[in-house]
Amino acid sequence: MKPSQVFLGIVAAGVQFAAAATPPGSEPQVPNTLGLAFEKNIVQPGELIDQAVADAAQPTLYAPHPKLNNRNLKKHKPPGGHNDKTYLFTLVDLNLPFFALPNTTDFASLVPGIGPNRTTRLHWFEYNVHAIPPRQTLQNFSAPIAEYQGPMPPLGDEPHNYVLYLFEQPEGWKPDLSKAAAYANASDSFARMNFSVAALEAQVGKPVAANYFLVENENNTKSA
């Protein structure tokens, strides 16, 4: 499988982002906006995206515009350079409803999502990602821990918040790959549920940038 590549660079000048890079009521709150695009659509934080668009292909990511006073996103050198940075990122649904889980679930133990009776679901997890000049393209040098899966909000449910968190990967950090096979197993629909961003943050530190988009089930708006 070819390593996934995510575009990390400066795009159209004058693009403005909302002040918050993460949804209200969610943790962690992240001040720096990570650029996010589906095809040519540069996504503003909190923008509603058609499910078909988000399902068609994984999004493109790019660095915040340097004039937007974003902090903690440092300059890069080619891999092997003294100051080369390594990144990891996750894409997480923060609105998974309890009714989508089996009745045998220990609901009291679930990671809280946004709103009552909500938990989380992992949709994408990459590590060993480097920024490659000249356009600072992010290239993954390891197989994904969890390959990209498009949004899947249940029929009749409210729009879900899909949040992408970018972390600097600490030197010597090793991910727990024991769940990678389960994440890749299409028949194990519950393996990615109850994902804890806080637990990952405890290992690698706070996210340096984030962005999010909303998706609702495409059949919600179709007439019967």
Short mmCIF file of N, CA and C in Angstrom, two decimals, residues 48-49 94-96 153-154 156-162 213-217:
data_model
loop_
_atom_site.label_atom_id
_atom_site.label_comp_id
_atom_site.label_asym_id
_atom_site.label_seq_id
_atom_site.Cartn_x
_atom_site.Cartn_y
_atom_site.Cartn_z
N LEU A 48 -20.66 22.61 7.11
CA LEU A 48 -21.42 21.41 6.79
C LEU A 48 -20.99 20.89 5.43
N ILE A 49 -20.56 19.64 5.37
CA ILE A 49 -20.06 19.01 4.15
C ILE A 49 -21.02 17.88 3.75
N LEU A 94 -17.24 13.09 17.19
CA LEU A 94 -17.53 13.36 18.60
C LEU A 94 -19.02 13.26 18.93
N ASN A 95 -19.83 12.73 18.03
CA ASN A 95 -21.28 12.70 18.24
C ASN A 95 -21.89 11.32 18.07
N LEU A 96 -21.13 10.26 18.25
CA LEU A 96 -21.69 8.92 18.05
C LEU A 96 -22.76 8.65 19.12
N PRO A 153 -22.86 9.13 9.87
CA PRO A 153 -23.88 9.46 10.87
C PRO A 153 -25.16 8.68 10.62
N PRO A 154 -25.82 8.20 11.67
CA PRO A 154 -27.03 7.39 11.48
C PRO A 154 -28.17 8.18 10.86
N GLY A 156 -31.50 9.94 10.41
CA GLY A 156 -32.37 10.64 11.34
C GLY A 156 -31.66 11.37 12.45
N ASP A 157 -30.35 11.21 12.56
CA ASP A 157 -29.60 11.84 13.64
C ASP A 157 -29.18 13.26 13.23
N GLU A 158 -28.78 14.04 14.21
CA GLU A 158 -28.28 15.39 13.97
C GLU A 158 -26.94 15.34 13.26
N PRO A 159 -26.48 16.45 12.67
CA PRO A 159 -25.14 16.47 12.07
C PRO A 159 -24.07 16.15 13.10
N HIS A 160 -23.08 15.37 12.69
CA HIS A 160 -21.98 14.99 13.58
C HIS A 160 -20.78 15.90 13.37
N ASN A 161 -20.03 16.14 14.45
CA ASN A 161 -18.77 16.88 14.40
C ASN A 161 -17.62 15.92 14.15
N TYR A 162 -16.90 16.12 13.04
CA TYR A 162 -15.72 15.32 12.72
C TYR A 162 -14.49 16.22 12.89
N PHE A 213 -15.43 19.54 10.69
CA PHE A 213 -16.54 19.76 9.76
C PHE A 213 -17.73 18.96 10.24
N LEU A 214 -18.90 19.32 9.75
CA LEU A 214 -20.14 18.65 10.11
C LEU A 214 -20.65 17.84 8.93
N VAL A 215 -21.22 16.68 9.23
CA VAL A 215 -21.84 15.84 8.21
C VAL A 215 -23.11 15.23 8.81
N GLU A 216 -24.21 15.27 8.06
CA GLU A 216 -25.40 14.53 8.46
C GLU A 216 -25.70 13.47 7.41
N ASN A 217 -26.48 12.48 7.80
CA ASN A 217 -26.83 11.41 6.88
C ASN A 217 -27.50 11.99 5.64
#
